[in-house]
PDB file of C-alpha atoms in Angstrom:
ATOM      1  CA  UNK A   1     -75.033  48.639   9.559  1.00 51.00           C
ATOM      2  CA  UNK A   2     -70.241  47.067   8.276  1.00 58.00           C
ATOM      3  CA  UNK A   3     -68.791  47.988   4.760  1.00 61.00           C
ATOM      4  CA  UNK A   4     -68.052  44.638   3.039  1.00 61.00           C
ATOM      5  CA  UNK A   5     -65.004  45.279   2.053  1.00 60.00           C
ATOM      6  CA  UNK A   6     -63.175  45.407  -1.431  1.00 66.00           C
ATOM      7  CA  UNK A   7     -62.511  42.254  -3.231  1.00 74.00           C
ATOM      8  CA  UNK A   8     -58.988  42.229  -4.993  1.00 71.00           C
ATOM      9  CA  UNK A   9     -58.491  40.393  -7.830  1.00 82.00           C
ATOM     10  CA  UNK A  10     -56.634  37.783  -8.630  1.00 75.00           C
ATOM     11  CA  UNK A  11     -54.555  39.850 -11.681  1.00 81.00           C
ATOM     12  CA  UNK A  12     -53.948  42.705  -8.797  1.00 84.00           C
ATOM     13  CA  UNK A  13     -53.187  40.268  -5.578  1.00 85.00           C
ATOM     14  CA  UNK A  14     -50.462  39.184  -8.149  1.00 88.00           C
ATOM     15  CA  UNK A  15     -48.918  42.796  -8.639  1.00 83.00           C
ATOM     16  CA  UNK A  16     -49.223  43.072  -5.934  1.00 90.00           C
ATOM     17  CA  UNK A  17     -47.032  40.007  -5.548  1.00 92.00           C
ATOM     18  CA  UNK A  18     -44.814  40.744  -7.303  1.00 93.00           C
ATOM     19  CA  UNK A  19     -43.964  44.305  -6.419  1.00 93.00           C
ATOM     20  CA  UNK A  20     -43.471  42.640  -3.083  1.00 93.00           C
ATOM     21  CA  UNK A  21     -41.026  40.659  -5.189  1.00 94.00           C
ATOM     22  CA  UNK A  22     -39.303  43.099  -6.894  1.00 95.00           C
ATOM     23  CA  UNK A  23     -38.595  45.822  -3.316  1.00 93.00           C
ATOM     24  CA  UNK A  24     -37.253  42.994  -1.860  1.00 91.00           C
ATOM     25  CA  UNK A  25     -34.898  42.114  -4.634  1.00 92.00           C
ATOM     26  CA  UNK A  26     -33.656  45.966  -4.952  1.00 92.00           C
ATOM     27  CA  UNK A  27     -32.967  45.404  -0.687  1.00 88.00           C
ATOM     28  CA  UNK A  28     -30.785  42.892  -1.039  1.00 87.00           C
ATOM     29  CA  UNK A  29     -29.168  44.095  -3.824  1.00 89.00           C
ATOM     30  CA  UNK A  30     -28.367  47.408  -1.297  1.00 85.00           C
ATOM     31  CA  UNK A  31     -26.899  46.004   0.604  1.00 79.00           C
ATOM     32  CA  UNK A  32     -24.421  43.964  -1.278  1.00 80.00           C
ATOM     33  CA  UNK A  33     -23.982  46.228  -3.790  1.00 81.00           C
ATOM     34  CA  UNK A  34     -22.971  50.427  -4.277  1.00 79.00           C
ATOM     35  CA  UNK A  35     -26.290  52.341  -6.299  1.00 85.00           C
ATOM     36  CA  UNK A  36     -24.574  53.258  -8.906  1.00 86.00           C
ATOM     37  CA  UNK A  37     -23.196  49.566  -9.588  1.00 88.00           C
ATOM     38  CA  UNK A  38     -26.883  48.212  -9.426  1.00 90.00           C
ATOM     39  CA  UNK A  39     -28.968  47.624 -12.491  1.00 93.00           C
ATOM     40  CA  UNK A  40     -32.974  47.510 -13.559  1.00 95.00           C
ATOM     41  CA  UNK A  41     -31.406  44.438 -15.568  1.00 95.00           C
ATOM     42  CA  UNK A  42     -29.987  42.707 -11.730  1.00 95.00           C
ATOM     43  CA  UNK A  43     -32.966  43.722  -9.778  1.00 95.00           C
ATOM     44  CA  UNK A  44     -34.663  41.620 -13.438  1.00 95.00           C
ATOM     45  CA  UNK A  45     -32.862  39.075 -13.520  1.00 95.00           C
ATOM     46  CA  UNK A  46     -32.955  39.015  -9.165  1.00 94.00           C
ATOM     47  CA  UNK A  47     -36.638  38.326  -9.182  1.00 95.00           C
ATOM     48  CA  UNK A  48     -36.911  36.392 -12.883  1.00 94.00           C
ATOM     49  CA  UNK A  49     -39.181  38.652 -14.603  1.00 94.00           C
ATOM     50  CA  UNK A  50     -38.787  40.622 -17.944  1.00 93.00           C
ATOM     51  CA  UNK A  51     -36.901  43.899 -17.621  1.00 93.00           C
ATOM     52  CA  UNK A  52     -40.048  45.388 -18.997  1.00 93.00           C
ATOM     53  CA  UNK A  53     -42.465  43.893 -16.913  1.00 93.00           C
ATOM     54  CA  UNK A  54     -40.447  45.436 -14.364  1.00 94.00           C
ATOM     55  CA  UNK A  55     -40.907  49.407 -14.816  1.00 94.00           C
ATOM     56  CA  UNK A  56     -44.030  48.616 -15.074  1.00 92.00           C
ATOM     57  CA  UNK A  57     -44.147  48.853 -11.504  1.00 94.00           C
ATOM     58  CA  UNK A  58     -41.225  51.479 -11.340  1.00 94.00           C
ATOM     59  CA  UNK A  59     -40.176  53.923 -13.959  1.00 94.00           C
ATOM     60  CA  UNK A  60     -36.657  53.865 -13.005  1.00 93.00           C
ATOM     61  CA  UNK A  61     -33.866  52.413 -10.562  1.00 92.00           C
ATOM     62  CA  UNK A  62     -33.929  56.182  -8.656  1.00 91.00           C
ATOM     63  CA  UNK A  63     -38.073  55.102  -7.783  1.00 93.00           C
ATOM     64  CA  UNK A  64     -37.322  51.260  -6.726  1.00 94.00           C
ATOM     65  CA  UNK A  65     -34.733  52.411  -5.017  1.00 91.00           C
ATOM     66  CA  UNK A  66     -36.186  54.932  -3.112  1.00 92.00           C
ATOM     67  CA  UNK A  67     -40.054  52.633  -2.632  1.00 93.00           C
ATOM     68  CA  UNK A  68     -37.012  49.983  -1.038  1.00 92.00           C
ATOM     69  CA  UNK A  69     -35.904  52.236   2.216  1.00 90.00           C
ATOM     70  CA  UNK A  70     -39.512  53.831   2.325  1.00 92.00           C
ATOM     71  CA  UNK A  71     -40.120  50.487   2.815  1.00 90.00           C
ATOM     72  CA  UNK A  72     -37.360  49.572   5.261  1.00 89.00           C
ATOM     73  CA  UNK A  73     -38.182  52.815   7.190  1.00 91.00           C
ATOM     74  CA  UNK A  74     -42.220  51.296   7.323  1.00 92.00           C
ATOM     75  CA  UNK A  75     -40.479  48.063   9.193  1.00 92.00           C
ATOM     76  CA  UNK A  76     -38.125  49.974  11.819  1.00 93.00           C
ATOM     77  CA  UNK A  77     -40.940  52.020  12.737  1.00 95.00           C
ATOM     78  CA  UNK A  78     -43.135  48.879  12.576  1.00 95.00           C
ATOM     79  CA  UNK A  79     -40.467  47.046  15.064  1.00 96.00           C
ATOM     80  CA  UNK A  80     -40.127  50.542  17.441  1.00 96.00           C
ATOM     81  CA  UNK A  81     -44.129  50.836  18.120  1.00 95.00           C
ATOM     82  CA  UNK A  82     -43.744  47.176  18.996  1.00 96.00           C
ATOM     83  CA  UNK A  83     -41.461  47.534  22.263  1.00 97.00           C
ATOM     84  CA  UNK A  84     -43.171  47.715  25.527  1.00 97.00           C
ATOM     85  CA  UNK A  85     -43.869  50.863  26.289  1.00 94.00           C
ATOM     86  CA  UNK A  86     -42.704  49.936  30.538  1.00 97.00           C
ATOM     87  CA  UNK A  87     -39.059  48.701  28.347  1.00 97.00           C
ATOM     88  CA  UNK A  88     -36.355  50.595  30.173  1.00 98.00           C
ATOM     89  CA  UNK A  89     -35.142  53.672  27.233  1.00 97.00           C
ATOM     90  CA  UNK A  90     -31.435  51.455  27.203  1.00 97.00           C
ATOM     91  CA  UNK A  91     -32.482  48.521  26.862  1.00 97.00           C
ATOM     92  CA  UNK A  92     -35.262  49.605  23.964  1.00 98.00           C
ATOM     93  CA  UNK A  93     -32.393  50.810  22.276  1.00 97.00           C
ATOM     94  CA  UNK A  94     -29.725  47.629  22.228  1.00 97.00           C
ATOM     95  CA  UNK A  95     -32.899  46.567  21.381  1.00 97.00           C
ATOM     96  CA  UNK A  96     -33.276  47.921  17.657  1.00 96.00           C
ATOM     97  CA  UNK A  97     -29.416  47.360  17.357  1.00 96.00           C
ATOM     98  CA  UNK A  98     -30.083  43.353  17.791  1.00 96.00           C
ATOM     99  CA  UNK A  99     -32.535  43.655  15.219  1.00 95.00           C
ATOM    100  CA  UNK A 100     -31.535  45.772  13.256  1.00 93.00           C
ATOM    101  CA  UNK A 101     -28.486  43.522  12.991  1.00 93.00           C
ATOM    102  CA  UNK A 102     -29.941  40.192  12.748  1.00 93.00           C
ATOM    103  CA  UNK A 103     -31.954  42.167   9.535  1.00 89.00           C
ATOM    104  CA  UNK A 104     -28.968  42.992   8.082  1.00 87.00           C
ATOM    105  CA  UNK A 105     -27.428  38.986   7.989  1.00 88.00           C
ATOM    106  CA  UNK A 106     -30.566  38.051   7.040  1.00 85.00           C
ATOM    107  CA  UNK A 107     -30.220  41.018   3.701  1.00 79.00           C
ATOM    108  CA  UNK A 108     -33.311  42.242   4.459  1.00 79.00           C
ATOM    109  CA  UNK A 109     -32.110  45.552   5.266  1.00 76.00           C
ATOM    110  CA  UNK A 110     -29.474  47.636   2.673  1.00 73.00           C
ATOM    111  CA  UNK A 111     -27.470  49.725   3.892  1.00 65.00           C
ATOM    112  CA  UNK A 112     -27.651  53.350   5.126  1.00 63.00           C
ATOM    113  CA  UNK A 113     -26.345  54.986   2.161  1.00 63.00           C
ATOM    114  CA  UNK A 114     -23.281  57.502   2.784  1.00 60.00           C
ATOM    115  CA  UNK A 115     -23.002  61.029   2.225  1.00 56.00           C
ATOM    116  CA  UNK A 116     -21.262  60.537  -0.756  1.00 54.00           C
ATOM    117  CA  UNK A 117     -23.839  58.974  -2.528  1.00 72.00           C
ATOM    118  CA  UNK A 118     -25.771  59.099  -5.593  1.00 81.00           C
ATOM    119  CA  UNK A 119     -28.962  56.905  -3.742  1.00 82.00           C
ATOM    120  CA  UNK A 120     -29.071  59.609  -0.065  1.00 84.00           C
ATOM    121  CA  UNK A 121     -28.901  62.414  -2.847  1.00 85.00           C
ATOM    122  CA  UNK A 122     -31.915  60.787  -4.523  1.00 86.00           C
ATOM    123  CA  UNK A 123     -33.237  60.192  -0.887  1.00 88.00           C
ATOM    124  CA  UNK A 124     -32.599  63.625  -0.083  1.00 88.00           C
ATOM    125  CA  UNK A 125     -35.870  64.676  -2.263  1.00 89.00           C
ATOM    126  CA  UNK A 126     -38.417  62.015  -1.337  1.00 92.00           C
ATOM    127  CA  UNK A 127     -40.721  63.452   0.899  1.00 94.00           C
ATOM    128  CA  UNK A 128     -42.186  60.343   2.308  1.00 93.00           C
ATOM    129  CA  UNK A 129     -38.596  58.884   3.050  1.00 92.00           C
ATOM    130  CA  UNK A 130     -36.911  62.267   5.038  1.00 94.00           C
ATOM    131  CA  UNK A 131     -40.829  61.641   6.838  1.00 94.00           C
ATOM    132  CA  UNK A 132     -39.501  58.721   7.959  1.00 93.00           C
ATOM    133  CA  UNK A 133     -36.298  59.989   8.882  1.00 93.00           C
ATOM    134  CA  UNK A 134     -37.069  62.406  11.098  1.00 95.00           C
ATOM    135  CA  UNK A 135     -39.981  60.097  12.623  1.00 95.00           C
ATOM    136  CA  UNK A 136     -37.745  57.150  13.681  1.00 95.00           C
ATOM    137  CA  UNK A 137     -34.815  59.069  14.691  1.00 96.00           C
ATOM    138  CA  UNK A 138     -37.020  61.886  16.897  1.00 97.00           C
ATOM    139  CA  UNK A 139     -38.183  57.672  18.861  1.00 97.00           C
ATOM    140  CA  UNK A 140     -35.108  56.820  19.198  1.00 97.00           C
ATOM    141  CA  UNK A 141     -33.566  60.244  20.277  1.00 97.00           C
ATOM    142  CA  UNK A 142     -35.527  60.448  22.689  1.00 97.00           C
ATOM    143  CA  UNK A 143     -35.035  57.068  24.180  1.00 98.00           C
ATOM    144  CA  UNK A 144     -31.327  58.646  24.212  1.00 98.00           C
ATOM    145  CA  UNK A 145     -31.852  61.865  26.080  1.00 98.00           C
ATOM    146  CA  UNK A 146     -34.038  59.522  28.846  1.00 98.00           C
ATOM    147  CA  UNK A 147     -31.274  56.608  28.843  1.00 97.00           C
ATOM    148  CA  UNK A 148     -29.312  60.040  29.568  1.00 97.00           C
ATOM    149  CA  UNK A 149     -31.348  61.427  32.372  1.00 97.00           C
ATOM    150  CA  UNK A 150     -31.538  57.387  34.171  1.00 97.00           C
ATOM    151  CA  UNK A 151     -27.178  58.127  34.028  1.00 96.00           C
ATOM    152  CA  UNK A 152     -27.248  54.914  31.958  1.00 96.00           C
ATOM    153  CA  UNK A 153     -25.564  57.200  29.136  1.00 96.00           C
ATOM    154  CA  UNK A 154     -23.130  59.651  29.598  1.00 96.00           C
ATOM    155  CA  UNK A 155     -24.763  62.732  29.305  1.00 96.00           C
ATOM    156  CA  UNK A 156     -22.082  65.072  28.337  1.00 97.00           C
ATOM    157  CA  UNK A 157     -22.366  62.977  24.896  1.00 97.00           C
ATOM    158  CA  UNK A 158     -24.971  65.032  22.508  1.00 98.00           C
ATOM    159  CA  UNK A 159     -28.227  62.929  21.697  1.00 97.00           C
ATOM    160  CA  UNK A 160     -27.922  63.430  18.031  1.00 96.00           C
ATOM    161  CA  UNK A 161     -23.867  61.938  18.429  1.00 96.00           C
ATOM    162  CA  UNK A 162     -25.349  58.989  20.099  1.00 96.00           C
ATOM    163  CA  UNK A 163     -27.639  58.631  17.061  1.00 95.00           C
ATOM    164  CA  UNK A 164     -25.072  58.599  14.582  1.00 93.00           C
ATOM    165  CA  UNK A 165     -22.982  56.191  16.632  1.00 93.00           C
ATOM    166  CA  UNK A 166     -26.019  53.501  16.912  1.00 93.00           C
ATOM    167  CA  UNK A 167     -27.073  54.218  13.000  1.00 89.00           C
ATOM    168  CA  UNK A 168     -23.207  53.319  11.551  1.00 88.00           C
ATOM    169  CA  UNK A 169     -22.626  50.569  14.787  1.00 89.00           C
ATOM    170  CA  UNK A 170     -26.215  48.736  11.962  1.00 87.00           C
ATOM    171  CA  UNK A 171     -24.470  49.242   9.278  1.00 81.00           C
ATOM    172  CA  UNK A 172     -21.121  48.692  10.764  1.00 81.00           C
ATOM    173  CA  UNK A 173     -17.814  46.788   8.326  1.00 81.00           C
ATOM    174  CA  UNK A 174     -17.024  44.520  11.075  1.00 88.00           C
ATOM    175  CA  UNK A 175     -20.119  42.985  10.398  1.00 89.00           C
ATOM    176  CA  UNK A 176     -19.247  41.948   6.960  1.00 85.00           C
ATOM    177  CA  UNK A 177     -15.731  40.246   8.205  1.00 91.00           C
ATOM    178  CA  UNK A 178     -17.269  38.848  10.770  1.00 94.00           C
ATOM    179  CA  UNK A 179     -19.764  36.365   8.698  1.00 91.00           C
ATOM    180  CA  UNK A 180     -16.845  36.077   5.817  1.00 92.00           C
ATOM    181  CA  UNK A 181     -14.372  35.286   8.533  1.00 94.00           C
ATOM    182  CA  UNK A 182     -16.455  32.037   8.801  1.00 94.00           C
ATOM    183  CA  UNK A 183     -15.326  31.904  13.124  1.00 96.00           C
ATOM    184  CA  UNK A 184     -18.837  33.673  14.149  1.00 96.00           C
ATOM    185  CA  UNK A 185     -22.040  32.477  13.571  1.00 96.00           C
ATOM    186  CA  UNK A 186     -25.150  35.406  12.863  1.00 95.00           C
ATOM    187  CA  UNK A 187     -26.281  35.110  16.156  1.00 96.00           C
ATOM    188  CA  UNK A 188     -22.803  35.770  17.623  1.00 96.00           C
ATOM    189  CA  UNK A 189     -21.935  38.304  15.723  1.00 96.00           C
ATOM    190  CA  UNK A 190     -24.858  40.206  16.863  1.00 95.00           C
ATOM    191  CA  UNK A 191     -24.040  40.299  20.179  1.00 96.00           C
ATOM    192  CA  UNK A 192     -20.633  41.164  19.469  1.00 94.00           C
ATOM    193  CA  UNK A 193     -21.538  44.290  17.208  1.00 94.00           C
ATOM    194  CA  UNK A 194     -24.493  45.167  20.377  1.00 95.00           C
ATOM    195  CA  UNK A 195     -21.942  44.193  23.482  1.00 94.00           C
ATOM    196  CA  UNK A 196     -18.898  46.828  21.488  1.00 92.00           C
ATOM    197  CA  UNK A 197     -22.227  49.308  20.989  1.00 91.00           C
ATOM    198  CA  UNK A 198     -22.831  49.446  24.355  1.00 93.00           C
ATOM    199  CA  UNK A 199     -20.287  48.481  26.288  1.00 91.00           C
ATOM    200  CA  UNK A 200     -17.213  49.466  24.156  1.00 88.00           C
ATOM    201  CA  UNK A 201     -13.527  47.797  24.954  1.00 86.00           C
ATOM    202  CA  UNK A 202     -13.028  48.393  27.847  1.00 78.00           C
ATOM    203  CA  UNK A 203     -12.480  45.409  30.636  1.00 76.00           C
ATOM    204  CA  UNK A 204     -15.403  44.900  33.223  1.00 67.00           C
TER     205      UNK A 204
END
């Protein structure tokens, strides 16, 4: 006998939809300005709700931004899991960087917090974020090691260095500079950054 799915009330659906909008707004704002200067007023104004309503979902800016970053990691994990198992590891790494840059240009993914960021300090106390980063990093690191074994990534480079180079490329300020120049389409920017990231500057 099948169990009937629990029916979600209209009120709860509206609550969930508003929370999703709040998290999306936080992601966009974190991509536009530092955590320290972003305010709950910014989020409330962007979503179009009263700040009091915002606090019904998240009791602080720290809690909100932590939840937004955990959600981002969930999307990354889902993307990684969806890549074909038979795809060569180097192609998986290229695909991940390509996808990450597309999300960045579409304001769907905040920049990774820097070492001296207050947000990073907050996230380092969030176990869900720490666990999510560990899962993502372990999977990517495995592909790097495979690619090195296949001779398509320099085996003399420590895998951790390659991993952090990819993270850095995924939030490279060059993306914003190229976007602001107006000389290239988003697709061209993604292609250029991926090419530089994997092929370097040497003539081929």
